[in-house]
PDB file of C-alpha atoms in Angstrom:
ATOM      1  CA  MET A  15      66.872  91.885  49.818  1.00 54.00           C
ATOM      2  CA  LYS A  16      65.125  89.739  52.425  1.00 49.00           C
ATOM      3  CA  LYS A  17      67.515  86.887  51.676  1.00 50.00           C
ATOM      4  CA  ILE A  18      70.511  89.177  52.223  1.00 50.00           C
ATOM      5  CA  ILE A  19      69.080  90.381  55.538  1.00 45.00           C
ATOM      6  CA  ALA A  20      68.419  86.795  56.579  1.00 47.00           C
ATOM      7  CA  VAL A  21      72.021  85.828  55.765  1.00 41.00           C
ATOM      8  CA  TRP A  22      73.336  88.754  57.779  1.00 47.00           C
ATOM      9  CA  ILE A  23      71.154  87.838  60.750  1.00 45.00           C
ATOM     10  CA  PHE A  24      72.368  84.247  60.522  1.00 45.00           C
ATOM     11  CA  LEU A  25      75.991  85.382  60.439  1.00 45.00           C
ATOM     12  CA  LEU A  26      75.464  87.710  63.389  1.00 45.00           C
ATOM     13  CA  ILE A  27      73.850  84.921  65.406  1.00 46.00           C
ATOM     14  CA  LEU A  28      76.649  82.540  64.448  1.00 43.00           C
ATOM     15  CA  PHE A  29      79.307  85.119  65.325  1.00 46.00           C
ATOM     16  CA  GLY A  30      77.582  85.822  68.615  1.00 47.00           C
ATOM     17  CA  SER A  31      77.494  82.138  69.423  1.00 43.00           C
ATOM     18  CA  ILE A  32      81.209  81.809  68.712  1.00 42.00           C
ATOM     19  CA  LEU A  33      81.996  84.798  70.900  1.00 43.00           C
ATOM     20  CA  GLY A  34      79.711  83.487  73.596  1.00 45.00           C
ATOM     21  CA  GLY A  35      81.732  80.300  73.803  1.00 43.00           C
ATOM     22  CA  GLY A  36      85.219  81.449  72.915  1.00 44.00           C
ATOM     23  CA  TYR A  37      85.151  84.607  74.978  1.00 43.00           C
ATOM     24  CA  LYS A  38      82.839  83.623  77.792  1.00 43.00           C
ATOM     25  CA  GLN A  39      85.707  83.754  80.249  1.00 44.00           C
ATOM     26  CA  VAL A  40      86.677  87.212  78.932  1.00 45.00           C
ATOM     27  CA  ASN A  41      83.223  88.565  79.718  1.00 42.00           C
ATOM     28  CA  ALA A  42      84.064  88.682  83.420  1.00 42.00           C
ATOM     29  CA  SER A  43      87.791  87.975  83.311  1.00 71.00           C
ATOM     30  CA  GLN A  44      89.062  91.243  84.710  1.00 89.00           C
ATOM     31  CA  GLU A  45      86.255  91.368  87.239  1.00 91.00           C
ATOM     32  CA  THR A  46      86.732  87.804  88.465  1.00 92.00           C
ATOM     33  CA  ILE A  47      90.508  88.193  88.614  1.00 94.00           C
ATOM     34  CA  ALA A  48      90.159  91.445  90.548  1.00 95.00           C
ATOM     35  CA  LYS A  49      87.978  89.737  93.170  1.00 95.00           C
ATOM     36  CA  LYS A  50      90.749  87.248  93.896  1.00 95.00           C
ATOM     37  CA  ILE A  51      93.787  89.498  94.337  1.00 96.00           C
ATOM     38  CA  ILE A  52      95.062  92.426  96.370  1.00 97.00           C
ATOM     39  CA  ARG A  53      97.649  94.580  94.648  1.00 97.00           C
ATOM     40  CA  PHE A  54     100.494  96.430  96.370  1.00 96.00           C
ATOM     41  CA  HIS A  55     101.754  99.799  95.185  1.00 96.00           C
ATOM     42  CA  VAL A  56     104.492 102.054  96.549  1.00 97.00           C
ATOM     43  CA  ILE A  57     104.152 105.482  94.960  1.00 98.00           C
ATOM     44  CA  ALA A  58     107.123 107.861  94.926  1.00 98.00           C
ATOM     45  CA  ASN A  59     106.971 111.558  95.751  1.00 98.00           C
ATOM     46  CA  SER A  60     108.249 112.362  92.252  1.00 97.00           C
ATOM     47  CA  ASP A  61     110.283 110.898  89.408  1.00 98.00           C
ATOM     48  CA  THR A  62     113.610 112.354  90.494  1.00 97.00           C
ATOM     49  CA  ILE A  63     116.400 109.829  90.947  1.00 97.00           C
ATOM     50  CA  GLU A  64     116.435 110.505  94.689  1.00 97.00           C
ATOM     51  CA  ASP A  65     112.686 110.067  95.167  1.00 98.00           C
ATOM     52  CA  GLN A  66     112.616 106.893  93.107  1.00 97.00           C
ATOM     53  CA  ALA A  67     115.498 105.465  95.145  1.00 97.00           C
ATOM     54  CA  LEU A  68     113.626 106.333  98.338  1.00 98.00           C
ATOM     55  CA  LYS A  69     110.547 104.546  97.015  1.00 98.00           C
ATOM     56  CA  LEU A  70     112.538 101.346  96.490  1.00 96.00           C
ATOM     57  CA  LYS A  71     114.074 101.573  99.957  1.00 97.00           C
ATOM     58  CA  VAL A  72     110.612 101.949 101.497  1.00 97.00           C
ATOM     59  CA  ARG A  73     109.488  98.956  99.418  1.00 96.00           C
ATOM     60  CA  ASP A  74     112.397  96.843 100.649  1.00 94.00           C
ATOM     61  CA  GLU A  75     111.784  97.523 104.322  1.00 96.00           C
ATOM     62  CA  VAL A  76     108.009  97.122 104.118  1.00 96.00           C
ATOM     63  CA  LEU A  77     108.358  93.799 102.303  1.00 95.00           C
ATOM     64  CA  LYS A  78     110.801  92.553 104.935  1.00 94.00           C
ATOM     65  CA  TYR A  79     108.148  93.271 107.535  1.00 96.00           C
ATOM     66  CA  ILE A  80     104.940  92.130 105.809  1.00 95.00           C
ATOM     67  CA  SER A  81     106.029  89.265 103.522  1.00 93.00           C
ATOM     68  CA  PRO A  82     106.529  86.671 106.305  1.00 92.00           C
ATOM     69  CA  LYS A  83     103.021  87.418 107.576  1.00 94.00           C
ATOM     70  CA  LEU A  84     101.378  87.206 104.134  1.00 93.00           C
ATOM     71  CA  LYS A  85     103.170  83.974 103.215  1.00 89.00           C
ATOM     72  CA  LYS A  86     101.173  82.251 105.942  1.00 87.00           C
ATOM     73  CA  SER A  87      97.841  83.483 104.580  1.00 92.00           C
ATOM     74  CA  SER A  88      95.543  80.968 102.903  1.00 89.00           C
ATOM     75  CA  SER A  89      92.798  83.300 101.685  1.00 95.00           C
ATOM     76  CA  ILE A  90      92.186  86.823 100.454  1.00 96.00           C
ATOM     77  CA  GLU A  91      90.067  87.501 103.537  1.00 97.00           C
ATOM     78  CA  GLU A  92      92.921  86.490 105.831  1.00 97.00           C
ATOM     79  CA  SER A  93      95.388  88.599 103.837  1.00 96.00           C
ATOM     80  CA  ARG A  94      93.070  91.588 104.006  1.00 97.00           C
ATOM     81  CA  LYS A  95      92.884  91.228 107.794  1.00 97.00           C
ATOM     82  CA  ILE A  96      96.670  90.933 108.071  1.00 97.00           C
ATOM     83  CA  ILE A  97      97.106  94.075 105.989  1.00 97.00           C
ATOM     84  CA  ARG A  98      94.581  96.044 108.027  1.00 97.00           C
ATOM     85  CA  ASP A  99      96.006  94.839 111.341  1.00 97.00           C
ATOM     86  CA  SER A 100      99.537  95.700 110.160  1.00 97.00           C
ATOM     87  CA  ASP A 101      98.676  99.069 108.643  1.00 98.00           C
ATOM     88  CA  GLU A 102     100.015 101.241 111.464  1.00 97.00           C
ATOM     89  CA  CYS A 103     103.220  99.222 111.711  1.00 97.00           C
ATOM     90  CA  ILE A 104     103.736  99.426 107.950  1.00 98.00           C
ATOM     91  CA  LYS A 105     103.267 103.176 108.082  1.00 98.00           C
ATOM     92  CA  LYS A 106     105.857 103.414 110.878  1.00 97.00           C
ATOM     93  CA  VAL A 107     108.313 101.317 108.859  1.00 98.00           C
ATOM     94  CA  ALA A 108     107.871 103.574 105.834  1.00 98.00           C
ATOM     95  CA  GLN A 109     108.148 106.745 107.898  1.00 98.00           C
ATOM     96  CA  LYS A 110     111.294 105.468 109.620  1.00 97.00           C
ATOM     97  CA  VAL A 111     112.992 104.919 106.254  1.00 98.00           C
ATOM     98  CA  ILE A 112     111.992 108.388 105.094  1.00 98.00           C
ATOM     99  CA  ARG A 113     113.401 110.018 108.243  1.00 97.00           C
ATOM    100  CA  GLU A 114     116.633 108.016 108.050  1.00 97.00           C
ATOM    101  CA  LYS A 115     117.115 109.249 104.485  1.00 96.00           C
ATOM    102  CA  LYS A 116     116.707 112.833 105.711  1.00 96.00           C
ATOM    103  CA  TYR A 117     113.407 113.578 103.980  1.00 97.00           C
ATOM    104  CA  ASN A 118     110.391 115.332 105.470  1.00 96.00           C
ATOM    105  CA  TYR A 119     107.829 113.471 103.355  1.00 97.00           C
ATOM    106  CA  LYS A 120     104.767 111.997 104.982  1.00 97.00           C
ATOM    107  CA  ALA A 121     103.843 108.390 104.211  1.00 97.00           C
ATOM    108  CA  GLU A 122     100.145 107.669 103.720  1.00 97.00           C
ATOM    109  CA  THR A 123      98.727 104.148 103.521  1.00 97.00           C
ATOM    110  CA  ILE A 124      95.341 103.091 102.233  1.00 97.00           C
ATOM    111  CA  LEU A 125      93.529  99.886 101.276  1.00 97.00           C
ATOM    112  CA  SER A 126      91.026 100.821  98.601  1.00 96.00           C
ATOM    113  CA  HIS A 127      89.653 100.040  95.159  1.00 97.00           C
ATOM    114  CA  GLU A 128      91.345 101.949  92.354  1.00 94.00           C
ATOM    115  CA  ASN A 129      91.386 101.947  88.561  1.00 95.00           C
ATOM    116  CA  PHE A 130      94.669 100.821  87.027  1.00 93.00           C
ATOM    117  CA  PRO A 131      96.049 100.581  83.479  1.00 93.00           C
ATOM    118  CA  VAL A 132      97.571  97.392  82.053  1.00 92.00           C
ATOM    119  CA  LYS A 133     100.503  96.441  84.282  1.00 91.00           C
ATOM    120  CA  SER A 134     103.132  93.696  84.071  1.00 89.00           C
ATOM    121  CA  TYR A 135     104.987  92.085  86.971  1.00 87.00           C
ATOM    122  CA  GLY A 136     107.399  89.437  85.787  1.00 85.00           C
ATOM    123  CA  ASN A 137     105.401  86.804  83.918  1.00 87.00           C
ATOM    124  CA  ILE A 138     102.033  88.266  84.990  1.00 90.00           C
ATOM    125  CA  THR A 139     100.185  91.015  83.126  1.00 91.00           C
ATOM    126  CA  LEU A 140      96.955  92.322  84.645  1.00 92.00           C
ATOM    127  CA  PRO A 141      94.359  93.919  82.357  1.00 91.00           C
ATOM    128  CA  GLU A 142      93.219  97.454  83.070  1.00 92.00           C
ATOM    129  CA  GLY A 143      90.327  97.900  85.435  1.00 94.00           C
ATOM    130  CA  GLU A 144      89.418  98.314  89.075  1.00 96.00           C
ATOM    131  CA  TYR A 145      91.370  96.377  91.696  1.00 97.00           C
ATOM    132  CA  GLU A 146      91.656  96.292  95.451  1.00 98.00           C
ATOM    133  CA  ALA A 147      95.069  97.656  96.343  1.00 97.00           C
ATOM    134  CA  TYR A 148      97.152  98.518  99.372  1.00 98.00           C
ATOM    135  CA  ARG A 149      99.019 101.692  98.547  1.00 98.00           C
ATOM    136  CA  ILE A 150     101.871 103.522 100.245  1.00 98.00           C
ATOM    137  CA  ILE A 151     101.941 107.101  99.009  1.00 98.00           C
ATOM    138  CA  ILE A 152     105.157 108.981  99.725  1.00 98.00           C
ATOM    139  CA  GLY A 153     104.910 112.769  99.913  1.00 97.00           C
ATOM    140  CA  ASN A 154     103.018 114.191  96.938  1.00 97.00           C
ATOM    141  CA  GLY A 155     102.673 110.754  95.329  1.00 97.00           C
ATOM    142  CA  LYS A 156     103.417 112.202  91.873  1.00 97.00           C
ATOM    143  CA  GLY A 157     106.089 109.705  90.850  1.00 97.00           C
ATOM    144  CA  HIS A 158     105.979 106.302  89.213  1.00 95.00           C
ATOM    145  CA  ASN A 159     105.002 103.387  91.420  1.00 94.00           C
ATOM    146  CA  TRP A 160     106.472  99.961  92.118  1.00 95.00           C
ATOM    147  CA  TRP A 161     103.930  97.175  92.354  1.00 93.00           C
ATOM    148  CA  CYS A 162     103.362  93.516  93.015  1.00 93.00           C
ATOM    149  CA  VAL A 163     100.512  91.397  94.393  1.00 94.00           C
ATOM    150  CA  MET A 164      99.960  90.913  98.126  1.00 94.00           C
ATOM    151  CA  PHE A 165      97.425  88.136  97.671  1.00 95.00           C
ATOM    152  CA  PRO A 166      98.266  85.700  96.346  1.00 94.00           C
ATOM    153  CA  PRO A 167     101.669  86.613  97.870  1.00 91.00           C
ATOM    154  CA  LEU A 168     103.742  87.372  94.764  1.00 89.00           C
ATOM    155  CA  CYS A 169     106.135  89.779  96.453  1.00 85.00           C
ATOM    156  CA  PHE A 170     108.882  87.165  96.436  1.00 74.00           C
ATOM    157  CA  THR A 171     111.756  89.277  95.182  1.00 67.00           C
ATOM    158  CA  ASP A 172     115.468  89.109  95.581  1.00 65.00           C
ATOM    159  CA  ILE A 173     115.802  92.623  96.943  1.00 59.00           C
ATOM    160  CA  THR A 174     119.510  92.831  96.089  1.00 57.00           C
ATOM    161  CA  LYS A 175     118.922  91.913  92.459  1.00 61.00           C
ATOM    162  CA  GLY A 176     115.346  93.096  91.964  1.00 63.00           C
ATOM    163  CA  GLU A 177     114.389  89.752  90.429  1.00 68.00           C
ATOM    164  CA  VAL A 178     110.902  88.258  90.357  1.00 77.00           C
ATOM    165  CA  ALA A 179     110.611  84.622  91.409  1.00 79.00           C
ATOM    166  CA  TYR A 180     108.808  83.352  88.310  1.00 82.00           C
ATOM    167  CA  LYS A 181     108.162  79.791  89.527  1.00 84.00           C
ATOM    168  CA  GLU A 182     106.737  81.072  92.813  1.00 84.00           C
ATOM    169  CA  THR A 183     104.571  83.554  90.922  1.00 87.00           C
ATOM    170  CA  GLU A 184     103.259  80.896  88.557  1.00 88.00           C
ATOM    171  CA  ARG A 185     102.444  78.471  91.376  1.00 89.00           C
ATOM    172  CA  GLU A 186     100.653  81.059  93.514  1.00 90.00           C
ATOM    173  CA  MET A 187      98.588  82.441  90.635  1.00 91.00           C
ATOM    174  CA  LYS A 188      97.579  78.979  89.424  1.00 92.00           C
ATOM    175  CA  GLN A 189      96.377  78.130  92.917  1.00 92.00           C
ATOM    176  CA  THR A 190      94.239  81.270  93.045  1.00 93.00           C
ATOM    177  CA  LEU A 191      92.909  81.718  89.510  1.00 92.00           C
ATOM    178  CA  THR A 192      90.973  79.423  87.203  1.00 91.00           C
ATOM    179  CA  PRO A 193      92.907  78.026  84.193  1.00 90.00           C
ATOM    180  CA  GLN A 194      91.121  80.518  81.918  1.00 90.00           C
ATOM    181  CA  GLU A 195      91.959  83.457  84.173  1.00 90.00           C
ATOM    182  CA  TYR A 196      95.579  82.390  84.489  1.00 90.00           C
ATOM    183  CA  GLU A 197      95.845  82.020  80.720  1.00 88.00           C
ATOM    184  CA  LEU A 198      94.674  85.594  80.360  1.00 88.00           C
ATOM    185  CA  VAL A 199      97.256  87.093  82.741  1.00 90.00           C
ATOM    186  CA  ASN A 200     100.163  84.775  81.911  1.00 89.00           C
ATOM    187  CA  ASN A 201     102.662  86.369  79.527  1.00 85.00           C
ATOM    188  CA  SER A 202     105.554  83.924  79.940  1.00 77.00           C
ATOM    189  CA  ASP A 203     104.679  81.909  76.832  1.00 63.00           C
ATOM    190  CA  SER A 204     103.481  84.867  74.815  1.00 54.00           C
ATOM    191  CA  ASP A 205     105.177  86.493  71.863  1.00 50.00           C
ATOM    192  CA  LEU A 206     103.825  89.802  73.143  1.00 47.00           C
ATOM    193  CA  LYS A 207     106.838  91.663  74.476  1.00 47.00           C
ATOM    194  CA  GLU A 208     105.892  95.333  74.246  1.00 44.00           C
ATOM    195  CA  ASP A 209     103.360  97.057  76.499  1.00 50.00           C
ATOM    196  CA  ASP A 210     101.562  98.440  73.437  1.00 49.00           C
ATOM    197  CA  GLU A 211     101.083  94.914  72.057  1.00 51.00           C
ATOM    198  CA  ILE A 212      99.795  93.664  75.407  1.00 50.00           C
ATOM    199  CA  ILE A 213      97.313  96.541  75.510  1.00 51.00           C
ATOM    200  CA  VAL A 214      96.154  95.659  71.987  1.00 48.00           C
ATOM    201  CA  LYS A 215      95.599  92.067  73.169  1.00 51.00           C
ATOM    202  CA  PHE A 216      93.289  93.181  75.981  1.00 53.00           C
ATOM    203  CA  LYS A 217      91.600  95.820  73.810  1.00 49.00           C
ATOM    204  CA  PHE A 218      90.738  93.150  71.254  1.00 48.00           C
ATOM    205  CA  MET A 219      89.089  91.092  73.977  1.00 52.00           C
ATOM    206  CA  GLU A 220      87.140  94.119  75.187  1.00 53.00           C
ATOM    207  CA  VAL A 221      85.930  94.843  71.654  1.00 49.00           C
ATOM    208  CA  ALA A 222      84.882  91.218  71.237  1.00 50.00           C
ATOM    209  CA  LYS A 223      82.977  91.401  74.515  1.00 53.00           C
ATOM    210  CA  LYS A 224      81.159  94.581  73.431  1.00 50.00           C
ATOM    211  CA  ILE A 225      80.256  93.079  70.056  1.00 53.00           C
ATOM    212  CA  ARG A 226      78.839  89.992  71.733  1.00 51.00           C
ATOM    213  CA  LYS A 227      76.777  92.108  74.142  1.00 51.00           C
ATOM    214  CA  LYS A 228      75.484  94.201  71.254  1.00 54.00           C
ATOM    215  CA  ILE A 229      74.490  91.113  69.307  1.00 53.00           C
ATOM    216  CA  GLN A 230      72.761  89.618  72.340  1.00 53.00           C
ATOM    217  CA  GLY A 231      70.983  92.904  72.954  1.00 59.00           C
ATOM    218  CA  ASN A 232      69.583  92.892  69.435  1.00 55.00           C
TER     219      ASN A 232
END
């Protein structure tokens, strides 16, 4: 019996060592990634066709205003300052679009830390967790949101086609994240195509992290 226990302890230690090396970057991956980016969300009043179309129009006009400013930013601190300094102007841009489209919705803006599920934007998939985000909430804010990343400035979209500039996205993220962090969020070379499969990928990493912590705790 003692020999069996000893074997199990050895295997647990070995497994813990493997996890400690192979998943060391996972241990703080979401947290370290979150410290390096600012997300951007435009949240629709509802999921009606009209409200979703309004959301995209607000997005278009806000990006026209803020993107040139953010492209010049070289750090998350600078981007945060630009966003805060531009907040009132952004709100006016959003409200102008809403009025022109004959709606009475109020546009609220806030830079805060929020919990988000797994989300994909082009060739980038961010794991669930807490992130700093600049949000424009239209009306009741009960509809689906459109999102991108303000820092690094990934909001390089062809507004007429709704296309993500993959090469720009890859370059900006590689300049901001470590190779291990970029590998975690990069989905361009992955066989994972469905959201459910992507979620399973991150859930596996979370389970591995918990197992390693449990082993270390024992």
